[in-house]
Short mmCIF file of C-alpha atoms and ligand atoms in Angstrom, two decimals:
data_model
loop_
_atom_site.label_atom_id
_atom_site.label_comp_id
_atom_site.label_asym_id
_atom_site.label_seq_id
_atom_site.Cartn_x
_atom_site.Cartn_y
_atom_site.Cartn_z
CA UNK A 1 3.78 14.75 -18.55
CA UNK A 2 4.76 17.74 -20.50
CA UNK A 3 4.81 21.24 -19.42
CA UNK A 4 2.72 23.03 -21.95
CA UNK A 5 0.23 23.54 -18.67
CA UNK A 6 2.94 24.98 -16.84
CA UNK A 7 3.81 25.58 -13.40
CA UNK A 8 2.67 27.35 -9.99
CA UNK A 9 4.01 28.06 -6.20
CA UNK A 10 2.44 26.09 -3.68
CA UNK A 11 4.16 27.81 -1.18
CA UNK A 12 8.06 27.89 -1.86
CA UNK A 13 7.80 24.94 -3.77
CA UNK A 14 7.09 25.25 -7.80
CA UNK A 15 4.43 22.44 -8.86
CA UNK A 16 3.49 20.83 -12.40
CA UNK A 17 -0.33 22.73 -12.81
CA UNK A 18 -1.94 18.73 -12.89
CA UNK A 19 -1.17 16.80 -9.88
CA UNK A 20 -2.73 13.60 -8.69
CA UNK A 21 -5.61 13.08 -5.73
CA UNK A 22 -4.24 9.31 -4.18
CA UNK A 23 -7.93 9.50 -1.90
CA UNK A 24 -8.75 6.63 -4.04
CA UNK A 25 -6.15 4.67 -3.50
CA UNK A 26 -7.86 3.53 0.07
CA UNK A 27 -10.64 0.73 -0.06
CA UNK A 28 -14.40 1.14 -1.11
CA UNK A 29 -15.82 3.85 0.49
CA UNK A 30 -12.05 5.19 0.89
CA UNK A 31 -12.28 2.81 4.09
CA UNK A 32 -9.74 0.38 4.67
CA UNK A 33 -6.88 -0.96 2.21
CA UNK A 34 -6.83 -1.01 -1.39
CA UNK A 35 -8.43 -4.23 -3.10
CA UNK A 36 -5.09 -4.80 -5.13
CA UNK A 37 -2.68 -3.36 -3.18
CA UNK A 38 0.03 -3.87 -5.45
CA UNK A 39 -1.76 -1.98 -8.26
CA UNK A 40 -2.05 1.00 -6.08
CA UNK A 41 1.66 1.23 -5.21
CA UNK A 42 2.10 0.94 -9.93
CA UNK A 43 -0.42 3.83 -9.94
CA UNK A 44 1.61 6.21 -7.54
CA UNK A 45 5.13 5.19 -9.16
CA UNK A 46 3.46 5.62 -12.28
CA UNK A 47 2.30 8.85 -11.76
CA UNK A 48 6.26 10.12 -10.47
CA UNK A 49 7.29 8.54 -13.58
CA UNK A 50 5.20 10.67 -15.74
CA UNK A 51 6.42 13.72 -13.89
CA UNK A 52 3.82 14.23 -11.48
CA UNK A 53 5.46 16.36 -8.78
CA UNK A 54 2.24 17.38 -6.58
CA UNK A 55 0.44 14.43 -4.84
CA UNK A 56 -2.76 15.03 -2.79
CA UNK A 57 -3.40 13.01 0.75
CA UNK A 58 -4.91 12.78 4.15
CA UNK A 59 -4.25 10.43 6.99
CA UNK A 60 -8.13 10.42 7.38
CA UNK A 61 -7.85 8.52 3.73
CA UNK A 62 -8.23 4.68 5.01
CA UNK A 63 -7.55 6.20 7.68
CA UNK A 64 -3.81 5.77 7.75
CA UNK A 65 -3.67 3.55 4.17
CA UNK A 66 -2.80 6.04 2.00
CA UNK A 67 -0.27 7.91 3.67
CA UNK A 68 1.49 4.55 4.14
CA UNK A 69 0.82 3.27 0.73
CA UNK A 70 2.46 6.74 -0.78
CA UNK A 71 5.18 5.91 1.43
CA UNK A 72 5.96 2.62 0.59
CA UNK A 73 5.85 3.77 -2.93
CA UNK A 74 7.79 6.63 -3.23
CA UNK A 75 9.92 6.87 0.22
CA UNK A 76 12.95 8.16 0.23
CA UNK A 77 11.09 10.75 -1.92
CA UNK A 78 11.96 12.80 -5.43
CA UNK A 79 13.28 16.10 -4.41
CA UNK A 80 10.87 17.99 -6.07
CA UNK A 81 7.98 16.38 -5.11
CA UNK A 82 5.54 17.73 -3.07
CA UNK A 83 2.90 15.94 -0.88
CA UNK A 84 0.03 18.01 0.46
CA UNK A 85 -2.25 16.61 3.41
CA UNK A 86 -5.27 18.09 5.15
CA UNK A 87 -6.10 17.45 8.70
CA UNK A 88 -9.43 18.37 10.34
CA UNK A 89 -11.50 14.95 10.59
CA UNK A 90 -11.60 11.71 11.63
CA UNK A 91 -13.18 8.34 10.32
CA UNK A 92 -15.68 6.37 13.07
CA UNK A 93 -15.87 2.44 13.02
CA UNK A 94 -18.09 3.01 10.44
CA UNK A 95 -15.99 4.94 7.82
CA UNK A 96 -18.27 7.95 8.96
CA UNK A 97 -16.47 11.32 8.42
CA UNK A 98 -16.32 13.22 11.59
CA UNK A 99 -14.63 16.62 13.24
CA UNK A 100 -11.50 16.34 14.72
CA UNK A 101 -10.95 19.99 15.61
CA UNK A 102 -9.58 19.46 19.12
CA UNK A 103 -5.74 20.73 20.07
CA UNK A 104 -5.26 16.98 20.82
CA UNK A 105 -6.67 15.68 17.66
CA UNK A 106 -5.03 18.53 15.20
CA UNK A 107 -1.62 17.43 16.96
CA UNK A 108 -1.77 13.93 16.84
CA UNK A 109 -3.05 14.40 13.02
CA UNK A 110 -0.09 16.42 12.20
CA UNK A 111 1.92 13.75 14.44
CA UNK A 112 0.19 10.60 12.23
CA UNK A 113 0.66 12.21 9.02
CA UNK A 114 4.59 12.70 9.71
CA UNK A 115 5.05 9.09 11.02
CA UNK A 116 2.83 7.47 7.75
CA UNK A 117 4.13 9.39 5.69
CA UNK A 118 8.23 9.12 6.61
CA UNK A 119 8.79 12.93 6.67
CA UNK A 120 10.26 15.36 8.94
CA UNK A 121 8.15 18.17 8.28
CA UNK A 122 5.12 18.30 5.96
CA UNK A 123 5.56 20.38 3.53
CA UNK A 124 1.59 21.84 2.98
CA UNK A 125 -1.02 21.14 5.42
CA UNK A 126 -4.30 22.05 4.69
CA UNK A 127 -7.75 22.79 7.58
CA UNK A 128 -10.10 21.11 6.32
CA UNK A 129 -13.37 22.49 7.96
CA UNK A 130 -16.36 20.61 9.10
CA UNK A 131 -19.22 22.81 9.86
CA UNK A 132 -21.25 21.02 7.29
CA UNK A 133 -19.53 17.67 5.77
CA UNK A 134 -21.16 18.36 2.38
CA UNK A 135 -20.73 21.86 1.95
CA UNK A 136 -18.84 25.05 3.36
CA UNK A 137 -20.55 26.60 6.10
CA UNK A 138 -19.75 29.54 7.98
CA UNK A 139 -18.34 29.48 10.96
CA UNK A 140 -14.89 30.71 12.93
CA UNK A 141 -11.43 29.10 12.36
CA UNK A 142 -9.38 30.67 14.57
CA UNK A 143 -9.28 28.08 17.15
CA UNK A 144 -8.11 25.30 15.01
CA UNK A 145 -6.02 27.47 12.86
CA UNK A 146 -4.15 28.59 15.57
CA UNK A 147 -3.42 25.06 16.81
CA UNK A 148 -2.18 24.62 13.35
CA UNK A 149 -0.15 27.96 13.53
CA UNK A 150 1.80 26.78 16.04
CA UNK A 151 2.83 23.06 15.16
CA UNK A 152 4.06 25.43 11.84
CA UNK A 153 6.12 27.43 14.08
CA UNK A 154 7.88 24.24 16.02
CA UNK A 155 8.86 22.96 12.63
CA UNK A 156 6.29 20.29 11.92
CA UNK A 157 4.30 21.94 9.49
CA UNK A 158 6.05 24.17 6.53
CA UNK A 159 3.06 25.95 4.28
CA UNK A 160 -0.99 26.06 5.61
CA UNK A 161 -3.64 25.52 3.63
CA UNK A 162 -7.56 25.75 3.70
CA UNK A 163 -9.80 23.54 2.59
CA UNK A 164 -13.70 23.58 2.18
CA UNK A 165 -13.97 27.01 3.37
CA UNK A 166 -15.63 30.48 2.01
CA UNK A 167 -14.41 33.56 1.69
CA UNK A 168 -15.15 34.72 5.13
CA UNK A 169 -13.15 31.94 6.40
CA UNK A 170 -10.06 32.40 3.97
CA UNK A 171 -10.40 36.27 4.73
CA UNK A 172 -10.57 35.25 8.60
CA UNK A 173 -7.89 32.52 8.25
CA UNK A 174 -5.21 34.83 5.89
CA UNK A 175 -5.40 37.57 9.34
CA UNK A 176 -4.27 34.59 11.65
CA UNK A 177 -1.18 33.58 9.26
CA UNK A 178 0.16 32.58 5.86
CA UNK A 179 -2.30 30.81 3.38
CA UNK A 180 -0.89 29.41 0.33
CA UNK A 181 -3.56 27.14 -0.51
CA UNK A 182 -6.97 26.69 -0.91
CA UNK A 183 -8.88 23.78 -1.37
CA UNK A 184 -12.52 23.12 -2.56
CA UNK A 185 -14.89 21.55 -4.09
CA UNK A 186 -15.03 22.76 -7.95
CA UNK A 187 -15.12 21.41 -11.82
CA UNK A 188 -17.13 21.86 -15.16
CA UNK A 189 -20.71 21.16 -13.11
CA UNK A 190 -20.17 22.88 -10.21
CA UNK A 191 -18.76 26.26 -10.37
CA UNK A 192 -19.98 27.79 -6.94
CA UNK A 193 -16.24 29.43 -6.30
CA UNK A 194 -15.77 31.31 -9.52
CA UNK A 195 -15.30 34.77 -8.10
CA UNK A 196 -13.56 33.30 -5.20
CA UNK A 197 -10.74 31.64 -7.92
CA UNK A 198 -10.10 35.41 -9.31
CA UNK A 199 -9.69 36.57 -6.29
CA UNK A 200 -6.97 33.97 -5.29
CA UNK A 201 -5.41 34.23 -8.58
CA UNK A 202 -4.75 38.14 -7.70
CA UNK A 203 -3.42 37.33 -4.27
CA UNK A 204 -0.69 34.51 -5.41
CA UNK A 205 -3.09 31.65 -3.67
CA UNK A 206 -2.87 28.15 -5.30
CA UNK A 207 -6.61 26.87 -5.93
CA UNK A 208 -6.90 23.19 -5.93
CA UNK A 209 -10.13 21.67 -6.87
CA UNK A 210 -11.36 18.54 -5.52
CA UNK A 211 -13.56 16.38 -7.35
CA UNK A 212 -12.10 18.15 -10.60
CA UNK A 213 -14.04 15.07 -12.40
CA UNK A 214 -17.01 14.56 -10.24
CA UNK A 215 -15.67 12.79 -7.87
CA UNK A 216 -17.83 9.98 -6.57
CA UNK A 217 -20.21 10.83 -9.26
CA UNK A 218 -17.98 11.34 -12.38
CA UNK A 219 -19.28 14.52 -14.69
CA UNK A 220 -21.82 13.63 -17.39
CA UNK A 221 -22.16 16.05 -20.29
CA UNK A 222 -23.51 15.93 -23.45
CA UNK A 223 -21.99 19.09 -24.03
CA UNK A 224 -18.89 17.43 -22.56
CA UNK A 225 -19.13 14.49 -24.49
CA UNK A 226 -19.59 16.45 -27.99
CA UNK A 227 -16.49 18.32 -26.74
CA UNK A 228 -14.55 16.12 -26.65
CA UNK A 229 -15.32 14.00 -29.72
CA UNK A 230 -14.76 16.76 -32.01
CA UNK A 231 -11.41 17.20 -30.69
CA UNK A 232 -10.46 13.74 -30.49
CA UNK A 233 -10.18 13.42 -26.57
CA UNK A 234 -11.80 12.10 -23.84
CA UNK A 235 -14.35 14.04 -21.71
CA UNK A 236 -12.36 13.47 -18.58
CA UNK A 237 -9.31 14.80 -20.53
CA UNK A 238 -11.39 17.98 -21.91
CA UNK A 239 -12.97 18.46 -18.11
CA UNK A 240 -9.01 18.90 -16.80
CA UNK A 241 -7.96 20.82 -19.39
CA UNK A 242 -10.81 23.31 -18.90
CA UNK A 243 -9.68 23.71 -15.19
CA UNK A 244 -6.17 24.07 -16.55
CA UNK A 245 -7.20 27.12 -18.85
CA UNK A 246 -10.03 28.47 -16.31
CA UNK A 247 -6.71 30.33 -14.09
CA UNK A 248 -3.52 30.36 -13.94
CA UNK A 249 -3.74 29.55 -10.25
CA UNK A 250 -6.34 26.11 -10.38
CA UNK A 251 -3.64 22.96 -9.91
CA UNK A 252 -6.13 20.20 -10.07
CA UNK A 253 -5.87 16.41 -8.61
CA UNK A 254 -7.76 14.02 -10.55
CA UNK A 255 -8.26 11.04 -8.51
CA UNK A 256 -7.84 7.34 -10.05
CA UNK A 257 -6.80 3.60 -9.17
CA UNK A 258 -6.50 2.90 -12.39
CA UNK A 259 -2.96 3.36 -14.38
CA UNK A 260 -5.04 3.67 -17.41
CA UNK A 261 -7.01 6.29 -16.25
CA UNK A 262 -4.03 8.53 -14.96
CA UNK A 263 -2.39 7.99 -18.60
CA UNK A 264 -5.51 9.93 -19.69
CA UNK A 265 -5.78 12.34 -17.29
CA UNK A 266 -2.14 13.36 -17.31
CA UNK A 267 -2.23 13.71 -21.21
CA UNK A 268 -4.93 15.98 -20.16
CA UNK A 269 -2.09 18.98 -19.82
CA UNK A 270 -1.29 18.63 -23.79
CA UNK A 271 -4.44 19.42 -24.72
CA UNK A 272 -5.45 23.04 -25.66
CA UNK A 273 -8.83 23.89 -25.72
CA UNK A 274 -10.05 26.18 -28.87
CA UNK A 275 -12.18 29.54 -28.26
CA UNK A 276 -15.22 27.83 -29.40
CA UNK A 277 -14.79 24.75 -27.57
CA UNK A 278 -14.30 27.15 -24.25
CA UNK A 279 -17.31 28.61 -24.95
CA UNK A 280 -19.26 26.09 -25.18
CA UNK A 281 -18.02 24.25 -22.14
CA UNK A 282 -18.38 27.70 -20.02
CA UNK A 283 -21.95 27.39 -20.90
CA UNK A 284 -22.38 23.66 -19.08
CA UNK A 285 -21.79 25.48 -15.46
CA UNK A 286 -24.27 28.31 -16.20
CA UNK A 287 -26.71 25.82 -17.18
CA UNK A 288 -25.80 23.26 -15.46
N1 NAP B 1 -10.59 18.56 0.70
C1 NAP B 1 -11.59 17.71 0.57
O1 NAP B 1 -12.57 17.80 1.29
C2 NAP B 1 -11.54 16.63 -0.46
C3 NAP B 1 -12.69 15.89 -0.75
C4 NAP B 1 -12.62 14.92 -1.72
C5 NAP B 1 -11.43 14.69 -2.41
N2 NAP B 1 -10.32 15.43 -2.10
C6 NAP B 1 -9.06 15.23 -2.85
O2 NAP B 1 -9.32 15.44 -4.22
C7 NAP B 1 -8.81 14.35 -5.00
C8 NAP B 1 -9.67 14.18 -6.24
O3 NAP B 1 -10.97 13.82 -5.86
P1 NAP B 1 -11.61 12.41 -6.21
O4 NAP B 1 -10.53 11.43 -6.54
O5 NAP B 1 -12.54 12.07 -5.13
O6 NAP B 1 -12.51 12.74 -7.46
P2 NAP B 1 -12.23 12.97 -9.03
O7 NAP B 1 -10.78 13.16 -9.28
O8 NAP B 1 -13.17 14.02 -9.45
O9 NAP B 1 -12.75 11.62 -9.65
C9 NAP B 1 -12.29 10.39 -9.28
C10 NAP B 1 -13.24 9.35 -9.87
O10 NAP B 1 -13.19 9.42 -11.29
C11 NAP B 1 -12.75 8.18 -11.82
N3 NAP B 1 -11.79 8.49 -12.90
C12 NAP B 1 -10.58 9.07 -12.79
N4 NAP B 1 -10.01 9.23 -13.99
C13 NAP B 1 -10.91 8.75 -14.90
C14 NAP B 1 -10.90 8.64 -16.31
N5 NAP B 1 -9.87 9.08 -17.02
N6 NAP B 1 -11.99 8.08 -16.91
C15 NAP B 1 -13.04 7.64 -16.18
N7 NAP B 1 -13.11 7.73 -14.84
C16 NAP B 1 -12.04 8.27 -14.20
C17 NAP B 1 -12.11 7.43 -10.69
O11 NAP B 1 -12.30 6.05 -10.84
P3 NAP B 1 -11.06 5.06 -11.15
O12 NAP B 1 -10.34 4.84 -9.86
O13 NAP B 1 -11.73 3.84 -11.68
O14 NAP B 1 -10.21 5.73 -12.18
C18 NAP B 1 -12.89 7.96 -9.49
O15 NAP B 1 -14.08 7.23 -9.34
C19 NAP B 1 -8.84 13.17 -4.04
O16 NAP B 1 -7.96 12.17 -4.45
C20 NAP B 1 -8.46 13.84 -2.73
O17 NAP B 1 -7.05 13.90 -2.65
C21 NAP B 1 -10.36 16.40 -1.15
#
């Protein structure tokens, strides 16, 4: 991957702007393991090889699959590379996503992620809130947080993060200690955070935007399509290198099983969007 998309803190720790999401790495309905588990373990070596330095997880993902398939791919690890991994939830028998807010359950999260994973300390953790599974709802942090404030100060936990929160919450969350990250949903379609990623940008804050291509239901376009015909790329490509050139501050994680796909997605940080082609793009969230 080159760097003409540059670079950002996440934390202490400088990052390549386009990372990689490994949530779909787990089985269908990011439930059990991978159908080819081999292929998963090429897509994560892959994506080191092409310089990808920032890699998205959670031991909820599987649960417990992806963590160990990132492992057994990369372990011991690149030096530079950086795994982030949110804790908050849990998966019932029935790949249901549920809250997992209790001291108990934050530790032994933080606990699972460092044993999966093969690390002493993890390096970003984010809180991933549960008020509302589907969107962020209001509603105080402070007891998890400071659950997660302390396993940072015993050494288990370097950088914290937020994820799925508003502004209240990050406001709330940035009085009870050190954010460095945030981490929400957000891409060409669904631009709900806009002010909020201006904001960030001031402060230092990494923004990382999940579902950055639609997630389980990829972005359609014909705006997006006609994009990215007339400059020879594919929409996917043009929807990541819109995030790239929204702020300086968005580092997004395309997701993908495919090594095919992540080809495409990391050319995505070559590709320089014209004035016109910005504008027109900027237009698909207004409309939507
Ligand atoms: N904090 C949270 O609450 C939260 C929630 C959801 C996700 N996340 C994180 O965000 C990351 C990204 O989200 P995501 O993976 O769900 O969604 P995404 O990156 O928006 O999209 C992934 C989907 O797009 C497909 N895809 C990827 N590249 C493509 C390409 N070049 N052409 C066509 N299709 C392509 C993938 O299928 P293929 O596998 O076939 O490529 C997959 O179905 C996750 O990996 C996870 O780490 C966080």
């Amino acid at each position: 991957m080159s760097q003409t998309a540059g670079s950002f803190s996440l934390g202490t720790r400088p990052v390549k702007r386009l990372g990689y999401g490994a949530m779909q790495l787990a089985g269908p309905g990011v439930f059990g393991p991978p159908r080819d588990r081999a292929a998963a373990i090429t897509v994560l070596r892959e994506a080191v090889a092409h310089g990808v330095d920032h890699i998205d997880t959670s031991d909820f993902y599987g649960p417990h699959v992806t963590n160990q398939l990132i492992r057994e791919a990369l372990a011991p690890y690149p030096d530079d590379l950086v795994i982030v991994t949110k804790i908050g939830a849990r998966r019932g028998s029935d790949a249901s996503w549920l809250p997992a807010f209790s001291p108990e359950e934050l530790t032994r999260a933080v606990e699972d992620n460092l044993r999966n994973l093969g690390v002493d300390v993890l390096e970003v953790v984010n809180l991933r809130l549960m008020f509302d599974v589907h969107a962020p709802a209001e509603g105080s942090l402070e007891a998890p947080l400071t659950v997660l404030a302390e396993l940072q100060r015993q050494g288990k936990v370097r950088h914290v993060g937020l994820s799925h929160v508003t502004p209240t919450q990050i406001a709330e969350g940035r009085r009870l200690c050190e954010i460095v990250c945030v981490q929400n949903q957000y891409n060409l379609t669904h631009r709900s955070d806009d002010a909020l990623i201006d904001s960030l940008a001031e402060a230092g804050i990494a923004y990382v935007p999940f579902f950055p291509l639609g997630g389980f239901t990829p972005l359609q376009s014909s705006t997006l399509s006609e994009v990215a015909q007339g400059l020879g790329a594919t929409p996917m490509q043009v929807a990541l290198a819109w995030l790239l050139q929204r702020a300086p501050n968005i580092l997004p994680i395309p997701g993908t099983s495919s090594v095919a796909h992540l080809r495409e997605n990391l050319a995505a940080a070559d590709l320089v969007l014209p004035p016109e082609a910005l504008r027109a793009l900027d237009g698909i969230g207004a409309t939507g």
